[in-house]
XYZ file of N, CA and C in Angstrom:
816
model
N 95.704 120.829 123.979
C 96.138 119.728 122.971
C 94.968 118.959 122.486
N 94.068 118.620 123.358
C 92.970 117.746 123.012
C 91.660 118.439 122.943
N 90.935 118.163 121.743
C 89.585 118.845 121.520
C 88.592 117.968 122.157
N 87.331 118.441 122.041
C 86.106 117.715 122.760
C 85.890 116.317 122.210
N 86.261 116.042 120.964
C 85.934 114.722 120.368
C 87.050 113.724 120.492
N 88.145 114.163 121.038
C 89.310 113.252 121.241
C 89.061 111.999 122.082
N 89.553 110.903 121.562
C 89.460 109.711 122.358
C 90.713 108.961 122.153
N 91.467 108.572 123.286
C 92.713 107.805 123.071
C 92.406 106.498 122.424
N 93.275 106.134 121.477
C 93.108 104.908 120.660
C 94.277 103.932 120.848
N 94.006 102.732 120.356
C 95.066 101.717 120.374
C 95.296 101.287 118.965
N 96.483 101.346 118.502
C 96.795 101.117 117.043
C 97.868 99.917 117.014
N 97.807 99.257 115.828
C 98.839 98.266 115.508
C 99.515 98.820 114.229
N 100.858 98.785 114.262
C 101.699 99.204 113.221
C 102.859 98.178 112.990
N 103.386 98.131 111.773
C 104.470 97.176 111.433
C 105.624 97.977 110.727
N 106.794 97.960 111.343
C 107.799 98.807 110.725
C 108.321 98.302 109.314
N 108.652 99.261 108.478
C 109.006 98.916 107.103
C 110.348 98.353 106.923
N 110.858 97.470 107.708
C 112.198 96.929 107.703
C 112.395 96.232 106.404
N 111.412 95.546 105.839
C 111.576 94.711 104.598
C 110.768 95.444 103.439
N 110.464 96.712 103.602
C 109.608 97.327 102.553
C 110.398 97.467 101.254
N 109.757 97.064 100.165
C 110.369 97.160 98.857
C 109.183 97.362 97.829
N 109.451 97.897 96.676
C 108.486 97.887 95.598
C 109.043 97.025 94.562
N 108.810 95.814 94.544
C 109.415 94.779 93.624
C 108.333 94.255 92.580
N 107.117 94.634 92.815
C 105.964 94.247 91.970
C 104.965 95.391 91.932
N 103.989 95.285 91.124
C 102.963 96.391 90.958
C 101.648 95.749 91.069
N 100.850 96.065 92.196
C 99.489 95.586 92.277
C 98.513 96.766 92.476
N 98.974 97.917 92.326
C 98.074 99.146 92.265
C 98.886 100.210 91.373
N 98.093 101.213 90.949
C 98.668 102.232 90.002
C 99.825 103.044 90.655
N 99.932 103.101 91.927
C 100.999 103.828 92.586
C 102.305 103.128 92.570
N 102.369 101.770 92.412
C 103.566 101.099 92.534
C 104.435 100.983 91.245
N 105.580 101.484 91.353
C 106.502 101.321 90.078
C 107.811 100.761 90.574
N 108.062 99.436 90.203
C 109.328 98.792 90.649
C 110.585 99.430 90.160
N 110.436 100.386 89.158
C 111.623 101.039 88.730
C 112.052 102.228 89.668
N 111.211 102.639 90.514
C 111.538 103.714 91.314
C 112.080 103.130 92.701
N 113.317 103.406 92.999
C 113.940 102.885 94.240
C 113.360 103.431 95.445
N 113.371 102.595 96.480
C 112.817 103.040 97.888
C 113.997 103.198 98.782
N 114.020 104.355 99.516
C 115.021 104.586 100.534
C 114.563 103.992 101.866
N 115.027 102.792 102.163
C 114.548 102.156 103.373
C 114.766 102.905 104.576
N 115.992 103.437 104.886
C 116.211 104.224 106.147
C 115.226 105.391 106.176
N 114.932 106.057 105.066
C 114.058 107.213 105.073
C 112.684 106.753 105.433
N 112.260 105.644 104.763
C 110.957 105.025 105.078
C 110.748 104.753 106.503
N 111.773 104.155 107.047
C 111.667 103.791 108.510
C 111.602 105.019 109.387
N 112.390 105.995 109.039
C 112.446 107.286 109.805
C 111.041 107.949 109.741
N 110.401 107.923 108.593
C 109.125 108.551 108.483
C 108.031 107.755 109.173
N 108.115 106.446 109.168
C 107.218 105.613 109.898
C 107.428 105.790 111.378
N 108.593 105.871 111.904
C 108.851 106.145 113.305
C 108.347 107.481 113.758
N 108.318 108.484 112.933
C 107.853 109.812 113.287
C 106.356 109.685 113.442
N 105.609 108.957 112.576
C 104.203 108.784 112.792
C 103.881 108.086 114.075
N 104.634 106.936 114.252
C 104.359 106.094 115.495
C 104.613 107.007 116.766
N 105.665 107.738 116.822
C 106.007 108.624 117.938
C 105.031 109.726 118.109
N 104.524 110.261 116.960
C 103.478 111.267 117.149
C 102.135 110.703 117.769
N 101.757 109.493 117.277
C 100.648 108.944 118.053
C 100.861 108.744 119.518
N 101.961 108.259 119.856
C 102.298 108.154 121.254
C 102.304 109.409 122.024
N 102.794 110.511 121.426
C 102.806 111.814 122.070
C 101.456 112.364 122.247
N 100.462 111.951 121.497
C 99.057 112.309 121.585
C 98.260 111.497 122.530
N 98.904 110.581 123.176
C 98.242 109.735 124.204
C 97.718 108.420 123.653
N 98.153 107.964 122.464
C 97.602 106.749 121.941
C 98.600 105.636 122.262
N 98.106 104.372 122.268
C 98.904 103.217 122.469
C 99.260 102.691 121.018
N 100.532 102.352 120.877
C 100.857 101.797 119.546
C 101.548 100.496 119.751
N 100.884 99.364 119.311
C 101.527 98.084 119.368
C 102.348 97.836 118.099
N 103.341 96.938 118.083
C 104.143 96.810 116.871
C 104.233 95.273 116.477
N 103.885 95.151 115.222
C 103.873 93.721 114.610
C 105.230 93.522 114.030
N 105.836 92.332 114.303
C 107.191 92.025 113.785
C 107.132 91.817 112.286
N 107.887 92.539 111.464
C 107.904 92.391 110.075
C 108.525 91.095 109.694
N 108.084 90.563 108.515
C 108.563 89.206 108.042
C 109.257 89.418 106.663
N 110.451 88.968 106.606
C 111.220 89.071 105.285
C 110.410 88.312 104.226
N 110.373 88.922 103.020
C 109.666 88.346 101.959
C 108.195 88.835 101.817
N 107.733 89.620 102.797
C 106.459 90.208 102.848
C 106.607 91.747 102.917
N 106.917 92.331 101.776
C 107.315 93.755 101.925
C 106.224 94.804 102.129
N 104.997 94.367 101.903
C 103.821 95.226 102.174
C 103.220 95.097 103.564
N 103.888 94.370 104.444
C 103.374 94.261 105.796
C 103.310 95.593 106.555
N 104.020 96.544 106.093
C 103.982 97.962 106.728
C 102.576 98.424 106.611
N 101.809 98.028 105.623
C 100.433 98.513 105.544
C 99.551 97.639 106.486
N 99.730 97.834 107.740
C 99.118 97.027 108.748
C 97.545 97.098 108.797
N 96.935 98.150 108.281
C 95.492 98.235 108.281
C 94.852 97.240 107.400
N 95.663 96.566 106.459
C 94.994 95.629 105.527
C 94.908 94.226 106.148
N 95.501 94.003 107.338
C 95.620 92.704 107.899
C 94.378 92.201 108.609
N 93.456 92.992 108.988
C 92.299 92.662 109.786
C 91.416 93.896 110.022
N 90.194 93.609 110.448
C 89.317 94.678 110.974
C 88.872 94.339 112.389
N 89.043 95.261 113.355
C 88.713 95.027 114.704
C 87.616 95.928 115.133
N 86.484 95.341 115.553
C 85.334 96.109 116.067
C 84.780 95.413 117.284
N 84.637 96.189 118.382
C 84.077 95.671 119.649
C 84.981 94.493 120.146
N 86.317 94.616 119.981
C 87.229 93.533 120.357
C 87.209 92.299 119.652
N 86.467 92.223 118.549
C 86.415 90.947 117.718
C 87.192 91.299 116.462
N 87.834 90.209 115.902
C 88.749 90.431 114.697
C 88.323 89.633 113.549
N 88.025 90.262 112.470
C 87.760 89.625 111.233
C 89.125 89.716 110.449
N 89.726 88.554 110.207
C 90.999 88.573 109.528
C 90.815 88.912 108.047
N 91.967 89.051 107.362
C 91.909 89.389 105.933
C 92.207 88.111 105.066
N 91.686 88.199 103.768
C 92.088 87.312 102.781
C 92.415 88.051 101.582
N 93.703 88.109 101.264
C 94.172 89.066 100.264
C 93.930 88.618 98.788
N 93.684 89.652 97.950
C 93.331 89.406 96.531
C 94.580 88.822 95.776
N 95.752 89.338 96.081
C 96.971 89.091 95.340
C 97.818 88.109 96.108
N 98.398 87.188 95.313
C 99.306 86.128 96.040
C 100.448 86.807 96.696
N 100.950 87.937 96.153
C 102.168 88.608 96.720
C 101.901 88.978 98.170
N 100.690 89.188 98.591
C 100.327 89.610 99.976
C 99.691 88.475 100.809
N 99.437 87.411 100.182
C 98.552 86.359 100.850
C 99.116 85.868 102.169
N 100.430 85.805 102.275
C 101.158 85.280 103.455
C 100.965 86.269 104.690
N 100.551 87.521 104.473
C 100.373 88.389 105.590
C 99.217 88.058 106.485
N 98.180 87.426 105.924
C 96.964 87.241 106.669
C 97.161 86.320 107.928
N 97.875 85.140 107.770
C 98.167 84.344 108.904
C 99.040 85.002 109.971
N 100.021 85.833 109.542
C 100.807 86.548 110.522
C 99.966 87.461 111.412
N 98.987 88.215 110.723
C 98.166 89.019 111.551
C 97.288 88.202 112.453
N 96.657 87.245 112.010
C 95.733 86.388 112.879
C 96.546 85.836 114.067
N 97.788 85.434 113.842
C 98.586 84.832 114.927
C 98.828 85.997 115.934
N 99.148 87.171 115.502
C 99.412 88.281 116.396
C 98.257 88.486 117.371
N 97.066 88.626 116.645
C 95.819 88.911 117.486
C 95.497 87.849 118.547
N 95.732 86.623 118.049
C 95.451 85.497 119.066
C 96.462 85.523 120.219
N 97.704 85.957 119.933
C 98.723 86.003 120.949
C 98.678 87.196 121.813
N 97.766 88.178 121.482
C 97.772 89.395 122.212
C 96.411 89.701 122.734
N 95.693 88.587 123.183
C 94.532 88.784 124.000
C 93.209 88.941 123.306
N 93.159 88.697 121.962
C 91.885 88.734 121.167
C 91.450 87.296 121.112
N 90.337 86.970 121.743
C 89.852 85.626 121.773
C 88.951 85.243 120.546
N 88.363 86.199 119.978
C 87.443 85.868 118.828
C 88.060 86.464 117.481
N 88.816 85.522 116.859
C 89.576 85.922 115.598
C 89.006 85.015 114.560
N 88.370 85.566 113.574
C 87.760 84.834 112.413
C 88.612 84.785 111.243
N 88.836 83.617 110.629
C 89.411 83.555 109.358
C 88.342 83.656 108.227
N 88.435 84.677 107.404
C 87.292 84.874 106.460
C 87.215 83.914 105.398
N 86.058 83.660 104.829
C 85.865 82.835 103.649
C 86.047 83.620 102.340
N 85.665 84.911 102.360
C 85.692 85.763 101.211
C 86.839 86.778 101.266
N 87.283 87.186 100.057
C 88.396 88.157 100.005
C 87.967 89.508 100.553
N 88.787 89.968 101.574
C 88.628 91.283 102.081
C 90.049 91.777 102.495
N 90.326 93.001 102.485
C 91.691 93.478 102.781
C 91.611 94.479 103.966
N 90.885 93.888 104.986
C 90.824 94.637 106.320
C 90.239 96.070 106.175
N 90.943 96.930 106.956
C 90.523 98.337 107.008
C 90.809 99.053 105.726
N 91.442 98.365 104.710
C 91.505 99.014 103.430
C 90.174 99.326 102.846
N 89.287 98.334 103.029
C 87.876 98.468 102.452
C 86.778 98.493 103.493
N 87.062 98.445 104.827
C 86.050 98.548 105.810
C 86.313 99.848 106.684
N 85.310 100.657 106.804
C 85.476 101.900 107.621
C 84.333 101.963 108.637
N 84.596 102.178 109.889
C 83.617 102.087 110.953
C 83.175 103.521 111.338
N 81.895 103.786 111.111
C 81.386 105.033 111.605
C 80.551 104.791 112.914
N 79.916 105.824 113.434
C 79.070 105.575 114.601
C 77.834 104.694 114.319
N 77.298 104.778 113.189
C 76.055 104.043 112.800
C 76.244 102.882 111.834
N 77.260 102.960 110.968
C 77.410 101.924 110.006
C 78.857 101.428 109.837
N 78.956 100.331 109.128
C 80.207 99.871 108.601
C 80.213 99.990 107.117
N 81.058 100.962 106.608
C 81.160 101.204 105.201
C 82.047 100.157 104.546
N 81.762 99.609 103.391
C 82.406 98.527 102.825
C 82.626 98.819 101.367
N 83.932 98.963 100.948
C 84.286 99.179 99.611
C 84.360 97.959 98.742
N 84.162 98.053 97.487
C 84.248 96.965 96.558
C 84.591 97.459 95.084
N 85.142 96.607 94.331
C 85.377 97.048 92.946
C 86.838 96.685 92.432
N 87.782 96.648 93.346
C 89.118 96.380 92.957
C 89.744 95.293 93.823
N 89.605 95.174 95.063
C 90.146 94.120 95.884
C 89.073 93.343 96.561
N 88.386 93.869 97.561
C 87.495 93.121 98.415
C 86.292 92.602 97.559
N 85.888 91.310 97.950
C 84.783 90.696 97.193
C 83.459 91.274 97.782
N 82.481 91.481 96.913
C 81.189 91.905 97.489
C 80.570 90.914 98.451
N 81.028 89.615 98.325
C 80.540 88.579 99.297
C 81.042 88.797 100.658
N 82.131 89.532 100.792
C 82.656 89.877 102.141
C 81.770 90.717 102.867
N 80.801 91.482 102.240
C 80.003 92.422 102.932
C 79.024 91.684 103.819
N 78.434 90.663 103.317
C 77.512 89.842 104.165
C 78.215 89.209 105.327
N 79.500 88.723 104.964
C 80.275 88.059 105.921
C 80.660 88.929 107.130
N 81.011 90.142 106.837
C 81.376 91.177 107.943
C 80.203 91.650 108.670
N 79.021 91.758 108.007
C 77.749 92.111 108.736
C 77.367 91.060 109.690
N 77.469 89.800 109.307
C 77.106 88.656 110.065
C 77.978 88.623 111.318
N 79.295 88.777 111.117
C 80.300 88.588 112.144
C 80.165 89.737 113.218
N 80.110 90.980 112.725
C 80.049 92.096 113.681
C 78.631 92.525 114.125
N 77.650 92.107 113.391
C 76.291 92.574 113.722
C 75.998 93.981 113.560
N 76.718 94.570 112.639
C 76.483 95.961 112.374
C 76.089 96.136 110.889
N 75.165 97.183 110.627
C 74.660 97.348 109.306
C 75.793 97.808 108.349
N 75.858 97.060 107.253
C 76.917 97.320 106.225
C 76.388 98.054 105.000
N 77.093 99.154 104.675
C 76.795 100.020 103.458
C 77.827 99.704 102.348
N 77.380 99.013 101.283
C 78.347 98.785 100.210
C 78.499 99.958 99.330
N 79.812 100.175 98.967
C 80.133 101.400 98.104
C 81.081 100.907 96.982
N 80.775 101.243 95.713
C 81.480 100.786 94.592
C 82.499 101.865 94.239
N 83.826 101.339 94.153
C 84.934 102.148 93.769
C 85.164 101.952 92.226
N 85.341 103.069 91.534
C 85.499 102.978 90.086
C 86.825 103.457 89.510
N 87.655 104.140 90.296
C 88.879 104.689 89.838
C 89.984 103.879 90.356
N 90.831 103.275 89.506
C 91.906 102.301 90.053
C 92.906 103.027 90.960
N 93.023 104.316 90.861
C 93.946 104.919 91.823
C 93.497 104.884 93.232
N 92.196 104.798 93.362
C 91.524 104.705 94.644
C 90.984 103.265 94.843
N 91.862 102.289 94.902
C 91.576 100.880 94.830
C 91.055 100.289 96.174
N 91.320 101.013 97.188
C 90.703 100.703 98.536
C 89.860 101.836 99.069
N 88.884 101.560 99.853
C 88.025 102.600 100.412
C 88.806 103.656 101.245
N 89.782 103.157 101.885
C 90.552 104.135 102.730
C 91.509 105.090 101.934
N 91.550 105.051 100.602
C 92.238 105.963 99.834
C 91.209 107.022 99.329
N 89.930 106.806 99.602
C 88.918 107.768 99.041
C 87.916 108.313 100.077
N 88.078 107.780 101.284
C 87.133 108.186 102.357
C 87.820 107.999 103.766
N 87.572 108.922 104.621
C 88.088 108.920 105.966
C 87.038 109.213 106.932
N 86.906 108.423 108.065
C 85.905 108.653 109.074
C 86.615 109.652 110.130
N 86.032 110.775 110.308
C 86.585 111.873 111.120
C 86.194 111.593 112.666
N 84.942 111.203 112.878
C 84.435 110.959 114.173
C 82.874 110.679 114.084
N 82.411 109.801 114.913
C 80.917 109.504 114.791
C 80.477 109.200 113.418
N 79.545 109.944 112.872
C 79.115 109.782 111.469
C 79.603 110.929 110.683
N 80.715 111.470 110.956
C 81.254 112.588 110.110
C 82.439 112.070 109.336
N 82.433 112.270 108.008
C 83.430 111.656 107.087
C 83.892 112.808 106.159
N 85.022 112.516 105.445
C 85.423 113.345 104.293
C 85.721 112.279 103.287
N 85.453 112.639 102.033
C 85.626 111.744 100.916
C 85.743 112.519 99.595
N 86.069 111.678 98.517
C 86.344 112.239 97.176
C 85.252 111.548 96.308
N 84.217 112.302 95.875
C 83.128 111.689 95.188
C 83.530 111.033 93.828
N 84.372 111.500 93.034
C 84.657 110.793 91.710
C 85.278 109.458 91.870
N 85.732 109.070 93.019
C 86.291 107.752 93.257
C 85.147 106.671 93.287
N 83.823 107.158 93.432
C 82.757 106.219 93.606
C 81.828 106.259 92.388
N 81.092 105.144 92.276
C 80.012 105.122 91.244
C 78.967 106.050 91.456
N 78.168 106.485 90.451
C 77.078 107.465 90.687
C 76.103 106.974 91.906
N 75.732 105.717 91.800
C 74.813 105.221 92.901
C 75.454 105.353 94.272
N 76.716 105.059 94.414
C 77.356 105.140 95.682
C 77.567 106.597 96.087
N 77.809 107.522 95.154
C 77.809 108.974 95.520
C 76.545 109.427 96.056
N 75.467 108.892 95.504
C 74.131 109.304 96.000
C 73.906 108.724 97.362
N 74.339 107.514 97.667
C 74.208 106.981 98.986
C 75.003 107.798 100.005
N 76.282 108.103 99.600
C 77.123 108.893 100.569
C 76.520 110.317 100.764
N 75.981 110.898 99.778
C 75.315 112.206 99.934
C 74.098 112.141 100.843
N 73.387 111.003 100.813
C 72.175 110.844 101.634
C 72.610 110.513 103.081
N 73.642 109.719 103.300
C 74.117 109.402 104.638
C 74.869 110.517 105.305
N 75.659 111.183 104.535
C 76.598 112.174 105.093
C 76.375 113.508 104.393
N 75.228 114.208 104.554
C 75.039 115.475 103.859
C 75.978 116.640 104.179
N 76.521 116.476 105.310
C 77.499 117.563 105.785
C 78.954 117.112 105.558
N 79.231 116.098 104.829
C 80.609 115.599 104.745
C 81.524 116.618 104.115
N 82.758 116.509 104.414
C 83.813 117.351 103.928
C 84.198 116.773 102.554
N 84.072 117.494 101.535
C 84.444 116.950 100.161
C 85.824 117.420 99.826
N 86.666 116.391 99.428
C 88.011 116.679 99.038
C 88.114 117.029 97.644
N 89.117 117.850 97.304
C 89.427 118.264 95.977
C 90.193 117.087 95.289
N 90.356 117.157 93.897
C 91.099 116.233 93.217
C 92.533 116.231 93.637
N 93.146 117.442 93.853
C 94.489 117.510 94.258
C 94.779 116.913 95.610
N 93.875 117.078 96.514
C 94.014 116.497 97.845
C 93.830 114.989 97.809
N 92.877 114.544 96.977
C 92.730 113.062 96.827
C 93.930 112.429 96.207
N 94.604 113.087 95.239
C 95.745 112.525 94.526
C 96.967 112.527 95.490
N 96.946 113.406 96.466
C 98.005 113.367 97.481
C 97.747 112.257 98.536
N 96.716 111.407 98.358
C 96.163 110.460 99.281
C 95.791 111.164 100.634
N 95.334 112.324 100.518
C 94.893 113.028 101.754
C 93.793 112.439 102.468
N 93.030 111.555 101.837
C 91.996 110.891 102.610
C 92.451 109.604 103.301
N 93.667 109.147 103.014
C 94.197 108.018 103.702
C 94.805 108.601 104.994
N 93.869 108.953 105.869
C 94.152 109.675 107.049
C 93.661 108.947 108.321
N 94.047 109.361 109.487
C 93.609 108.781 110.759
C 93.140 109.849 111.721
N 91.966 109.723 112.274
C 91.394 110.721 113.106
C 91.153 110.084 114.514
N 91.521 110.848 115.537
C 91.178 110.325 116.950
C 89.962 111.151 117.452
N 89.267 111.710 116.605
C 88.173 112.517 116.996
C 88.499 114.033 117.094
N 89.715 114.358 117.106
C 90.204 115.698 117.122
C 91.389 115.873 116.223
N 92.485 115.210 116.446
C 93.714 115.286 115.613
C 93.400 114.436 114.423
N 93.788 114.959 113.281
C 93.675 114.139 111.939
C 95.042 114.144 111.387
N 95.611 112.930 111.491
C 96.950 112.725 110.802
C 96.756 112.479 109.393
N 97.383 113.246 108.487
C 97.175 113.173 107.135
C 98.405 113.554 106.340
N 98.519 113.076 105.049
C 99.741 113.478 104.282
C 99.903 114.954 104.189
N 101.131 115.360 104.379
C 101.413 116.766 104.447
C 101.131 117.536 103.113
N 101.076 116.811 101.963
C 100.824 117.369 100.774
C 99.306 117.729 100.515
N 98.492 117.287 101.336
C 97.030 117.502 101.215
C 96.611 118.757 101.840
N 97.284 119.902 101.445
C 97.150 121.186 102.114
C 95.707 121.741 102.036
N 94.979 121.406 100.987
C 93.652 121.900 100.830
C 92.699 121.477 101.837
N 92.972 120.371 102.633
C 92.170 119.912 103.662
C 92.418 120.545 105.033
N 93.417 121.186 105.212
C 93.840 121.710 106.549
C 92.815 122.694 107.043
N 92.506 123.703 106.347
C 91.590 124.863 106.821
C 90.157 124.253 106.900
N 89.683 123.575 105.954
C 88.268 122.940 106.178
C 88.212 122.074 107.389
N 89.288 121.258 107.737
C 89.254 120.493 108.930
C 89.180 121.392 110.214
N 90.024 122.429 110.224
C 90.004 123.342 111.344
C 88.671 123.982 111.563
N 88.034 124.367 110.406
C 86.665 125.064 110.442
C 85.658 124.070 111.110
N 85.869 122.768 111.007
C 84.976 121.839 111.656
C 85.372 121.390 113.035
N 86.426 122.038 113.641
C 86.827 121.722 114.965
C 87.907 120.696 115.117
N 88.543 120.217 113.942
C 89.599 119.295 114.016
C 90.959 119.938 113.872
N 91.983 119.284 114.328
C 93.381 119.759 114.198
C 94.089 118.952 113.232
N 94.422 119.409 112.094
C 95.212 118.603 111.066
C 96.614 118.476 111.571
N 97.222 117.267 111.383
C 98.602 117.112 111.779
C 99.231 116.434 110.574
N 99.984 117.306 109.790
C 100.574 116.834 108.497
C 101.710 115.886 108.835
N 101.803 114.920 108.073
C 102.767 113.748 108.167
C 103.449 113.463 106.865
N 104.743 113.325 106.809
C 105.446 112.978 105.594
C 105.755 111.453 105.520
N 105.013 110.791 104.628
C 105.201 109.399 104.396
C 105.492 109.208 102.942
N 106.161 110.090 102.330
C 106.490 110.036 100.914
C 107.073 108.695 100.402
N 107.898 108.059 101.172
C 108.587 106.822 100.750
C 107.499 105.688 100.751
N 106.610 105.683 101.701
C 105.596 104.675 101.685
C 104.568 104.812 100.772
N 104.414 106.155 100.228
C 103.460 106.383 99.215
C 103.819 105.683 97.892
N 105.090 105.251 97.826
C 105.534 104.580 96.615
C 104.908 103.209 96.513
N 104.361 102.704 97.609
C 103.755 101.364 97.623
C 102.231 101.558 97.542
N 101.769 102.722 97.491
C 100.330 103.050 97.344
C 99.553 103.251 98.642
N 100.326 103.627 99.694
C 99.627 103.807 101.007
C 100.291 104.992 101.826
N 99.481 105.494 102.724
C 99.993 106.566 103.552
C 99.564 106.224 104.993
N 98.943 107.281 105.692
C 98.901 107.267 107.191
C 97.877 106.165 107.547
N 96.665 106.091 106.910
C 95.850 105.009 107.307
C 96.247 103.664 106.912
N 96.920 103.512 105.830
C 97.263 102.227 105.427
C 98.293 101.501 106.407
N 99.066 102.356 107.090
C 100.066 101.822 107.986
C 99.537 101.724 109.439
N 98.242 102.049 109.576
C 97.625 102.155 110.929
C 96.439 101.327 111.159
N 96.448 100.185 111.819
C 95.325 99.446 112.099
C 94.720 99.924 113.457
N 93.406 100.098 113.612
C 92.833 100.530 114.828
C 92.275 99.261 115.559
N 92.636 99.097 116.847
C 92.187 97.962 117.601
C 91.122 98.470 118.533
N 89.906 98.399 117.999
C 88.708 98.933 118.706
C 88.324 97.972 119.806
N 88.169 98.564 121.097
C 87.874 97.581 122.296
C 86.416 97.178 122.210
N 86.173 96.179 123.025
C 84.748 95.741 123.360
C 83.931 96.948 123.693
N 82.646 96.952 123.328
C 81.813 98.069 123.690
C 81.458 98.078 125.182
């Protein structure tokens, strides 16, 4: 079941009890398309249970009525070496989530929880590799947050410019598979950022347009299993060729809010 790169992880998720699409803050959101809440919850529970069946720990954040996007738990903070950089959301519709996340971390054994000065949306725009902290900018997170996150975590930050509004967060266009191995969709990035990615990750798995549009890069890897949207079929065989095991997940209801596997999964990285 477990490959050589597998490492058990600790995740934070928030059930979609109050999930709705009543406003639009990204191109995926259409308030005229109804959401099936029982189906969204069933799909979310399937992912949670799959994590647990693979040996991972899943903590649950209590959803708050009036904050329908709380299901996208990855946006609430970034955790590296047991330290927590909180979020500061770009849109007022999500602003209330930040304090809820910080309170959870403080109540659950995280002593170093920082309230940020600059706008960042957690792991939506911060991705941790073995050597760097990749930081997206262009639609949500402020470029000023990059200096803040580098100073807080003491890790070198690589800024990447997003240029396609469909890929408004870094985690919709790039996924860390393990160490310094990534997969990404080049057209989501500016020419200069593409050149940086090609230099840093010359052996990266390059996603097709179809797989990117299925949010196939909004995925979670434990170093062996890669949980990803089931519609991203073009990524399955390339992942297997690299020694990973793709695990297709159906989160079609949550895709209506512009997120999939990674958006609903915050990783609680322990102290080194």
